[in-house]
Tab-separated table of C-alpha atoms in Angstrom:
chain	number	residue	atom	x	y	z
D	7	UNK	CA	0.000	0.000	0.000
D	8	UNK	CA	1.192	3.503	-0.802
D	9	UNK	CA	2.463	5.415	2.232
D	10	UNK	CA	0.894	8.814	2.822
D	11	UNK	CA	2.340	11.870	4.552
D	12	UNK	CA	0.226	14.785	5.710
D	13	UNK	CA	0.742	17.616	8.207
D	14	UNK	CA	0.064	16.726	11.823
D	15	UNK	CA	-2.000	19.845	12.466
D	16	UNK	CA	-3.295	23.040	10.888
D	17	UNK	CA	-4.996	26.147	12.218
D	18	UNK	CA	-7.446	28.373	10.397
D	19	UNK	CA	-10.125	30.972	10.991
D	20	UNK	CA	-13.787	30.896	10.166
D	21	UNK	CA	-14.553	31.882	6.597
D	22	UNK	CA	-11.124	30.995	5.229
D	23	UNK	CA	-10.359	28.361	2.640
D	24	UNK	CA	-8.291	25.485	3.993
D	25	UNK	CA	-6.045	23.308	1.849
D	26	UNK	CA	-4.610	20.107	3.291
D	27	UNK	CA	-1.951	18.437	1.166
D	28	UNK	CA	-1.114	14.752	1.266
D	29	UNK	CA	2.010	13.220	-0.270
D	30	UNK	CA	1.896	9.709	-1.728
D	31	UNK	CA	5.047	9.360	-3.797
D	32	UNK	CA	4.729	5.628	-4.461
D	33	UNK	CA	1.088	5.636	-5.520
D	34	UNK	CA	0.265	2.763	-7.871
D	35	UNK	CA	-1.571	2.973	-11.178
D	36	UNK	CA	-4.737	1.388	-9.768
D	37	UNK	CA	-4.768	3.387	-6.530
D	38	UNK	CA	-7.487	5.884	-5.679
D	39	UNK	CA	-7.204	8.760	-3.207
D	40	UNK	CA	-9.828	9.093	-0.513
D	41	UNK	CA	-10.326	11.574	2.297
D	42	UNK	CA	-12.181	11.019	5.555
D	43	UNK	CA	-13.208	13.401	8.337
D	44	UNK	CA	-13.466	12.421	11.983
D	45	UNK	CA	-15.041	14.480	14.751
D	46	UNK	CA	-14.208	13.725	18.391
D	47	UNK	CA	-16.032	10.682	19.737
D	48	UNK	CA	-17.412	9.776	16.316
D	49	UNK	CA	-16.523	7.343	13.553
D	50	UNK	CA	-14.802	8.626	10.401
D	51	UNK	CA	-16.992	10.028	7.654
D	52	UNK	CA	-16.221	9.732	3.953
D	53	UNK	CA	-15.673	13.130	2.329
D	54	UNK	CA	-14.411	12.678	-1.206
D	55	UNK	CA	-12.588	10.302	-3.504
D	56	UNK	CA	-10.753	10.718	-6.794
D	57	UNK	CA	-8.252	9.305	-9.262
D	58	UNK	CA	-6.927	12.310	-11.171
D	59	UNK	CA	-7.501	16.025	-11.908
D	60	UNK	CA	-10.278	17.560	-9.847
D	61	UNK	CA	-13.305	16.227	-8.026
D	62	UNK	CA	-15.854	18.446	-6.297
D	63	UNK	CA	-18.877	17.703	-4.163
D	64	UNK	CA	-21.052	19.691	-1.798
D	65	UNK	CA	-18.492	19.418	1.002
D	66	UNK	CA	-15.033	19.750	-0.549
D	67	UNK	CA	-12.822	19.680	-3.615
D	68	UNK	CA	-9.976	17.289	-4.296
D	69	UNK	CA	-7.111	18.358	-6.540
D	70	UNK	CA	-4.779	15.713	-7.957
D	71	UNK	CA	-1.882	16.744	-10.219
D	72	UNK	CA	-0.952	14.792	-13.305
D	73	UNK	CA	1.814	12.812	-11.585
D	74	UNK	CA	-0.600	11.859	-8.747
D	75	UNK	CA	2.218	11.943	-6.199
D	76	UNK	CA	0.231	14.292	-4.009
D	77	UNK	CA	-3.317	15.479	-3.516
D	78	UNK	CA	-4.932	18.487	-1.887
D	79	UNK	CA	-8.207	18.539	-0.024
D	80	UNK	CA	-9.788	21.984	-0.217
D	81	UNK	CA	-12.457	23.078	2.254
D	82	UNK	CA	-14.110	26.347	1.209
D	83	UNK	CA	-15.041	28.901	3.867
D	84	UNK	CA	-14.543	26.730	6.931
D	85	UNK	CA	-16.633	27.102	10.057
D	86	UNK	CA	-16.073	26.047	13.650
D	87	UNK	CA	-17.880	22.798	12.885
D	88	UNK	CA	-15.114	21.817	10.455
D	89	UNK	CA	-12.734	21.323	13.386
D	90	UNK	CA	-11.836	17.653	13.032
D	91	UNK	CA	-9.130	15.212	12.015
D	92	UNK	CA	-8.778	14.665	8.268
D	93	UNK	CA	-7.318	11.452	6.892
D	94	UNK	CA	-5.831	10.888	3.451
D	95	UNK	CA	-5.930	7.281	2.241
D	96	UNK	CA	-4.587	5.622	-0.886
D	97	UNK	CA	-5.803	2.182	-1.941
D	98	UNK	CA	-6.694	0.201	-5.039
D	99	UNK	CA	-10.289	0.472	-6.124
D	100	UNK	CA	-12.164	-2.272	-4.307
D	101	UNK	CA	-9.663	-2.806	-1.502
D	102	UNK	CA	-11.188	0.059	0.408
D	103	UNK	CA	-14.502	-1.731	0.572
D	104	UNK	CA	-13.165	-3.992	3.255
D	105	UNK	CA	-9.869	-2.684	4.557
D	106	UNK	CA	-8.793	0.917	4.930
D	107	UNK	CA	-5.349	1.921	6.182
D	108	UNK	CA	-5.485	5.074	8.281
D	109	UNK	CA	-2.468	7.147	9.239
D	110	UNK	CA	-2.480	9.714	12.032
D	111	UNK	CA	-4.298	12.339	9.956
D	112	UNK	CA	-4.258	16.143	10.072
D	113	UNK	CA	-5.883	17.823	13.035
D	114	UNK	CA	-7.622	20.981	11.792
D	115	UNK	CA	-8.525	23.592	14.385
D	116	UNK	CA	-10.828	26.383	13.211
D	117	UNK	CA	-10.842	29.514	15.345
D	118	UNK	CA	-13.606	32.134	15.469
L	26	UNK	CA	-32.243	3.809	7.648
L	27	UNK	CA	-30.393	3.643	10.933
L	28	UNK	CA	-27.106	3.014	9.094
L	29	UNK	CA	-24.462	1.259	11.189
L	30	UNK	CA	-25.334	0.761	14.834
L	31	UNK	CA	-23.080	-0.441	17.637
L	32	UNK	CA	-23.790	-1.562	21.176
L	33	UNK	CA	-22.834	-0.909	23.861
L	34	UNK	CA	-21.541	2.682	23.686
L	35	UNK	CA	-19.346	2.203	26.750
L	36	UNK	CA	-18.044	-0.888	28.523
L	37	UNK	CA	-15.677	-1.571	31.397
L	38	UNK	CA	-14.221	-5.055	31.735
L	39	UNK	CA	-11.873	-6.705	34.138
L	40	UNK	CA	-8.805	-8.481	32.799
L	41	UNK	CA	-9.712	-11.984	31.657
L	42	UNK	CA	-13.396	-11.323	31.083
L	43	UNK	CA	-14.956	-11.944	27.696
L	44	UNK	CA	-17.612	-9.979	25.885
L	45	UNK	CA	-19.157	-9.364	22.491
L	46	UNK	CA	-19.396	-6.005	20.769
L	47	UNK	CA	-22.428	-5.852	18.557
L	48	UNK	CA	-22.589	-4.282	15.105
L	49	UNK	CA	-25.523	-4.153	12.730
L	50	UNK	CA	-26.242	-2.403	9.461
L	51	UNK	CA	-29.526	-2.015	7.587
L	52	UNK	CA	-28.139	-0.974	4.204
L	53	UNK	CA	-27.726	-4.511	2.834
L	54	UNK	CA	-23.971	-3.972	2.515
L	55	UNK	CA	-21.828	-6.969	1.665
L	56	UNK	CA	-18.658	-5.740	3.302
L	57	UNK	CA	-18.207	-5.153	7.036
L	58	UNK	CA	-15.096	-4.377	9.064
L	59	UNK	CA	-13.948	-3.840	12.628
L	60	UNK	CA	-11.325	-1.245	13.564
L	61	UNK	CA	-9.786	-0.096	16.802
L	62	UNK	CA	-8.547	3.398	17.513
L	63	UNK	CA	-6.120	4.126	20.304
L	64	UNK	CA	-5.780	7.694	21.670
L	65	UNK	CA	-4.265	10.100	19.133
L	66	UNK	CA	-3.870	7.367	16.538
L	67	UNK	CA	-5.466	6.379	13.287
L	68	UNK	CA	-7.691	3.330	12.960
L	69	UNK	CA	-6.287	-0.188	12.684
L	70	UNK	CA	-8.167	-3.028	11.031
L	71	UNK	CA	-8.976	-6.027	13.248
L	72	UNK	CA	-11.156	-8.294	11.087
L	73	UNK	CA	-13.324	-7.918	8.036
L	74	UNK	CA	-15.983	-9.815	6.118
L	75	UNK	CA	-16.832	-9.811	2.422
L	76	UNK	CA	-20.181	-11.523	2.912
L	77	UNK	CA	-22.189	-13.818	5.155
L	78	UNK	CA	-20.089	-16.766	6.218
L	79	UNK	CA	-16.788	-15.225	5.061
L	80	UNK	CA	-14.352	-13.465	7.379
L	81	UNK	CA	-10.653	-12.657	7.302
L	82	UNK	CA	-7.997	-11.154	9.526
L	83	UNK	CA	-6.797	-7.603	9.386
L	84	UNK	CA	-3.736	-5.927	10.831
L	85	UNK	CA	-4.344	-6.629	14.550
L	86	UNK	CA	-6.535	-9.770	14.881
L	87	UNK	CA	-4.996	-11.375	17.984
L	88	UNK	CA	-7.375	-11.645	20.917
L	89	UNK	CA	-10.499	-11.132	18.814
L	90	UNK	CA	-12.949	-13.408	17.020
L	91	UNK	CA	-15.653	-12.565	14.521
L	92	UNK	CA	-18.469	-14.355	12.759
L	93	UNK	CA	-20.890	-13.312	10.034
L	94	UNK	CA	-24.001	-15.463	10.023
L	95	UNK	CA	-26.206	-12.804	8.412
L	96	UNK	CA	-25.630	-9.865	6.080
L	97	UNK	CA	-26.796	-7.446	8.760
L	98	UNK	CA	-24.746	-8.473	11.790
L	99	UNK	CA	-21.016	-8.656	12.433
L	100	UNK	CA	-20.237	-9.156	16.141
L	101	UNK	CA	-16.723	-8.851	17.548
L	102	UNK	CA	-15.843	-11.112	20.451
L	103	UNK	CA	-13.060	-10.431	22.932
L	104	UNK	CA	-11.919	-13.804	24.178
L	105	UNK	CA	-10.031	-12.805	27.342
L	106	UNK	CA	-9.812	-9.057	27.797
L	107	UNK	CA	-6.430	-7.446	28.430
L	108	UNK	CA	-5.553	-3.827	29.319
L	109	UNK	CA	-3.917	-3.501	25.880
L	110	UNK	CA	-7.381	-3.856	24.366
L	111	UNK	CA	-8.532	-0.617	25.948
L	112	UNK	CA	-9.563	1.363	22.904
L	113	UNK	CA	-12.456	2.710	20.875
L	114	UNK	CA	-13.895	0.141	18.492
L	115	UNK	CA	-15.557	1.095	15.237
L	116	UNK	CA	-17.578	-1.070	12.924
L	117	UNK	CA	-17.978	-0.119	9.257
L	118	UNK	CA	-19.801	-1.371	6.187
L	119	UNK	CA	-19.633	-0.769	2.454
L	120	UNK	CA	-21.166	-1.913	-0.807
L	121	UNK	CA	-19.762	-4.042	-3.576
L	122	UNK	CA	-19.685	-1.040	-5.870
L	123	UNK	CA	-17.807	1.175	-3.461
L	124	UNK	CA	-14.217	2.255	-3.967
L	125	UNK	CA	-13.076	3.263	-0.529
L	126	UNK	CA	-16.328	4.624	0.876
L	127	UNK	CA	-17.153	2.970	4.162
L	128	UNK	CA	-19.924	3.868	6.576
L	129	UNK	CA	-18.824	3.888	10.190
L	130	UNK	CA	-20.800	3.304	13.356
L	131	UNK	CA	-20.606	5.589	16.412
L	132	UNK	CA	-18.085	3.390	18.209
L	133	UNK	CA	-17.793	1.474	21.481
L	134	UNK	CA	-15.421	2.828	24.105
L	135	UNK	CA	-13.916	-0.123	25.961
L	136	UNK	CA	-11.826	0.073	29.115
L	137	UNK	CA	-10.102	-3.010	30.505
L	138	UNK	CA	-8.845	-2.746	34.072
Protein backbone atom coordinates (compact mmCIF):
# COMPACT_ATOMS: atom_id res chain seq x y z
CA UNK A 1 0.00 0.00 0.00
CA UNK A 2 1.19 3.50 -0.80
CA UNK A 3 2.46 5.41 2.23
CA UNK A 4 0.89 8.81 2.82
CA UNK A 5 2.34 11.87 4.55
CA UNK A 6 0.23 14.79 5.71
CA UNK A 7 0.74 17.62 8.21
CA UNK A 8 0.06 16.73 11.82
CA UNK A 9 -2.00 19.84 12.47
CA UNK A 10 -3.30 23.04 10.89
CA UNK A 11 -5.00 26.15 12.22
CA UNK A 12 -7.45 28.37 10.40
CA UNK A 13 -10.13 30.97 10.99
CA UNK A 14 -13.79 30.90 10.17
CA UNK A 15 -14.55 31.88 6.60
CA UNK A 16 -11.12 30.99 5.23
CA UNK A 17 -10.36 28.36 2.64
CA UNK A 18 -8.29 25.49 3.99
CA UNK A 19 -6.05 23.31 1.85
CA UNK A 20 -4.61 20.11 3.29
CA UNK A 21 -1.95 18.44 1.17
CA UNK A 22 -1.11 14.75 1.27
CA UNK A 23 2.01 13.22 -0.27
CA UNK A 24 1.90 9.71 -1.73
CA UNK A 25 5.05 9.36 -3.80
CA UNK A 26 4.73 5.63 -4.46
CA UNK A 27 1.09 5.64 -5.52
CA UNK A 28 0.26 2.76 -7.87
CA UNK A 29 -1.57 2.97 -11.18
CA UNK A 30 -4.74 1.39 -9.77
CA UNK A 31 -4.77 3.39 -6.53
CA UNK A 32 -7.49 5.88 -5.68
CA UNK A 33 -7.20 8.76 -3.21
CA UNK A 34 -9.83 9.09 -0.51
CA UNK A 35 -10.33 11.57 2.30
CA UNK A 36 -12.18 11.02 5.56
CA UNK A 37 -13.21 13.40 8.34
CA UNK A 38 -13.47 12.42 11.98
CA UNK A 39 -15.04 14.48 14.75
CA UNK A 40 -14.21 13.73 18.39
CA UNK A 41 -16.03 10.68 19.74
CA UNK A 42 -17.41 9.78 16.32
CA UNK A 43 -16.52 7.34 13.55
CA UNK A 44 -14.80 8.63 10.40
CA UNK A 45 -16.99 10.03 7.65
CA UNK A 46 -16.22 9.73 3.95
CA UNK A 47 -15.67 13.13 2.33
CA UNK A 48 -14.41 12.68 -1.21
CA UNK A 49 -12.59 10.30 -3.50
CA UNK A 50 -10.75 10.72 -6.79
CA UNK A 51 -8.25 9.30 -9.26
CA UNK A 52 -6.93 12.31 -11.17
CA UNK A 53 -7.50 16.03 -11.91
CA UNK A 54 -10.28 17.56 -9.85
CA UNK A 55 -13.31 16.23 -8.03
CA UNK A 56 -15.85 18.45 -6.30
CA UNK A 57 -18.88 17.70 -4.16
CA UNK A 58 -21.05 19.69 -1.80
CA UNK A 59 -18.49 19.42 1.00
CA UNK A 60 -15.03 19.75 -0.55
CA UNK A 61 -12.82 19.68 -3.61
CA UNK A 62 -9.98 17.29 -4.30
CA UNK A 63 -7.11 18.36 -6.54
CA UNK A 64 -4.78 15.71 -7.96
CA UNK A 65 -1.88 16.74 -10.22
CA UNK A 66 -0.95 14.79 -13.31
CA UNK A 67 1.81 12.81 -11.58
CA UNK A 68 -0.60 11.86 -8.75
CA UNK A 69 2.22 11.94 -6.20
CA UNK A 70 0.23 14.29 -4.01
CA UNK A 71 -3.32 15.48 -3.52
CA UNK A 72 -4.93 18.49 -1.89
CA UNK A 73 -8.21 18.54 -0.02
CA UNK A 74 -9.79 21.98 -0.22
CA UNK A 75 -12.46 23.08 2.25
CA UNK A 76 -14.11 26.35 1.21
CA UNK A 77 -15.04 28.90 3.87
CA UNK A 78 -14.54 26.73 6.93
CA UNK A 79 -16.63 27.10 10.06
CA UNK A 80 -16.07 26.05 13.65
CA UNK A 81 -17.88 22.80 12.88
CA UNK A 82 -15.11 21.82 10.45
CA UNK A 83 -12.73 21.32 13.39
CA UNK A 84 -11.84 17.65 13.03
CA UNK A 85 -9.13 15.21 12.01
CA UNK A 86 -8.78 14.67 8.27
CA UNK A 87 -7.32 11.45 6.89
CA UNK A 88 -5.83 10.89 3.45
CA UNK A 89 -5.93 7.28 2.24
CA UNK A 90 -4.59 5.62 -0.89
CA UNK A 91 -5.80 2.18 -1.94
CA UNK A 92 -6.69 0.20 -5.04
CA UNK A 93 -10.29 0.47 -6.12
CA UNK A 94 -12.16 -2.27 -4.31
CA UNK A 95 -9.66 -2.81 -1.50
CA UNK A 96 -11.19 0.06 0.41
CA UNK A 97 -14.50 -1.73 0.57
CA UNK A 98 -13.17 -3.99 3.25
CA UNK A 99 -9.87 -2.68 4.56
CA UNK A 100 -8.79 0.92 4.93
CA UNK A 101 -5.35 1.92 6.18
CA UNK A 102 -5.48 5.07 8.28
CA UNK A 103 -2.47 7.15 9.24
CA UNK A 104 -2.48 9.71 12.03
CA UNK A 105 -4.30 12.34 9.96
CA UNK A 106 -4.26 16.14 10.07
CA UNK A 107 -5.88 17.82 13.04
CA UNK A 108 -7.62 20.98 11.79
CA UNK A 109 -8.53 23.59 14.39
CA UNK A 110 -10.83 26.38 13.21
CA UNK A 111 -10.84 29.51 15.35
CA UNK A 112 -13.61 32.13 15.47
CA UNK B 1 -32.24 3.81 7.65
CA UNK B 2 -30.39 3.64 10.93
CA UNK B 3 -27.11 3.01 9.09
CA UNK B 4 -24.46 1.26 11.19
CA UNK B 5 -25.33 0.76 14.83
CA UNK B 6 -23.08 -0.44 17.64
CA UNK B 7 -23.79 -1.56 21.18
CA UNK B 8 -22.83 -0.91 23.86
CA UNK B 9 -21.54 2.68 23.69
CA UNK B 10 -19.35 2.20 26.75
CA UNK B 11 -18.04 -0.89 28.52
CA UNK B 12 -15.68 -1.57 31.40
CA UNK B 13 -14.22 -5.05 31.73
CA UNK B 14 -11.87 -6.70 34.14
CA UNK B 15 -8.81 -8.48 32.80
CA UNK B 16 -9.71 -11.98 31.66
CA UNK B 17 -13.40 -11.32 31.08
CA UNK B 18 -14.96 -11.94 27.70
CA UNK B 19 -17.61 -9.98 25.89
CA UNK B 20 -19.16 -9.36 22.49
CA UNK B 21 -19.40 -6.01 20.77
CA UNK B 22 -22.43 -5.85 18.56
CA UNK B 23 -22.59 -4.28 15.11
CA UNK B 24 -25.52 -4.15 12.73
CA UNK B 25 -26.24 -2.40 9.46
CA UNK B 26 -29.53 -2.01 7.59
CA UNK B 27 -28.14 -0.97 4.20
CA UNK B 28 -27.73 -4.51 2.83
CA UNK B 29 -23.97 -3.97 2.51
CA UNK B 30 -21.83 -6.97 1.66
CA UNK B 31 -18.66 -5.74 3.30
CA UNK B 32 -18.21 -5.15 7.04
CA UNK B 33 -15.10 -4.38 9.06
CA UNK B 34 -13.95 -3.84 12.63
CA UNK B 35 -11.33 -1.24 13.56
CA UNK B 36 -9.79 -0.10 16.80
CA UNK B 37 -8.55 3.40 17.51
CA UNK B 38 -6.12 4.13 20.30
CA UNK B 39 -5.78 7.69 21.67
CA UNK B 40 -4.27 10.10 19.13
CA UNK B 41 -3.87 7.37 16.54
CA UNK B 42 -5.47 6.38 13.29
CA UNK B 43 -7.69 3.33 12.96
CA UNK B 44 -6.29 -0.19 12.68
CA UNK B 45 -8.17 -3.03 11.03
CA UNK B 46 -8.98 -6.03 13.25
CA UNK B 47 -11.16 -8.29 11.09
CA UNK B 48 -13.32 -7.92 8.04
CA UNK B 49 -15.98 -9.81 6.12
CA UNK B 50 -16.83 -9.81 2.42
CA UNK B 51 -20.18 -11.52 2.91
CA UNK B 52 -22.19 -13.82 5.15
CA UNK B 53 -20.09 -16.77 6.22
CA UNK B 54 -16.79 -15.22 5.06
CA UNK B 55 -14.35 -13.47 7.38
CA UNK B 56 -10.65 -12.66 7.30
CA UNK B 57 -8.00 -11.15 9.53
CA UNK B 58 -6.80 -7.60 9.39
CA UNK B 59 -3.74 -5.93 10.83
CA UNK B 60 -4.34 -6.63 14.55
CA UNK B 61 -6.53 -9.77 14.88
CA UNK B 62 -5.00 -11.37 17.98
CA UNK B 63 -7.38 -11.65 20.92
CA UNK B 64 -10.50 -11.13 18.81
CA UNK B 65 -12.95 -13.41 17.02
CA UNK B 66 -15.65 -12.56 14.52
CA UNK B 67 -18.47 -14.36 12.76
CA UNK B 68 -20.89 -13.31 10.03
CA UNK B 69 -24.00 -15.46 10.02
CA UNK B 70 -26.21 -12.80 8.41
CA UNK B 71 -25.63 -9.87 6.08
CA UNK B 72 -26.80 -7.45 8.76
CA UNK B 73 -24.75 -8.47 11.79
CA UNK B 74 -21.02 -8.66 12.43
CA UNK B 75 -20.24 -9.16 16.14
CA UNK B 76 -16.72 -8.85 17.55
CA UNK B 77 -15.84 -11.11 20.45
CA UNK B 78 -13.06 -10.43 22.93
CA UNK B 79 -11.92 -13.80 24.18
CA UNK B 80 -10.03 -12.81 27.34
CA UNK B 81 -9.81 -9.06 27.80
CA UNK B 82 -6.43 -7.45 28.43
CA UNK B 83 -5.55 -3.83 29.32
CA UNK B 84 -3.92 -3.50 25.88
CA UNK B 85 -7.38 -3.86 24.37
CA UNK B 86 -8.53 -0.62 25.95
CA UNK B 87 -9.56 1.36 22.90
CA UNK B 88 -12.46 2.71 20.88
CA UNK B 89 -13.89 0.14 18.49
CA UNK B 90 -15.56 1.10 15.24
CA UNK B 91 -17.58 -1.07 12.92
CA UNK B 92 -17.98 -0.12 9.26
CA UNK B 93 -19.80 -1.37 6.19
CA UNK B 94 -19.63 -0.77 2.45
CA UNK B 95 -21.17 -1.91 -0.81
CA UNK B 96 -19.76 -4.04 -3.58
CA UNK B 97 -19.68 -1.04 -5.87
CA UNK B 98 -17.81 1.17 -3.46
CA UNK B 99 -14.22 2.26 -3.97
CA UNK B 100 -13.08 3.26 -0.53
CA UNK B 101 -16.33 4.62 0.88
CA UNK B 102 -17.15 2.97 4.16
CA UNK B 103 -19.92 3.87 6.58
CA UNK B 104 -18.82 3.89 10.19
CA UNK B 105 -20.80 3.30 13.36
CA UNK B 106 -20.61 5.59 16.41
CA UNK B 107 -18.09 3.39 18.21
CA UNK B 108 -17.79 1.47 21.48
CA UNK B 109 -15.42 2.83 24.10
CA UNK B 110 -13.92 -0.12 25.96
CA UNK B 111 -11.83 0.07 29.11
CA UNK B 112 -10.10 -3.01 30.50
CA UNK B 113 -8.85 -2.75 34.07
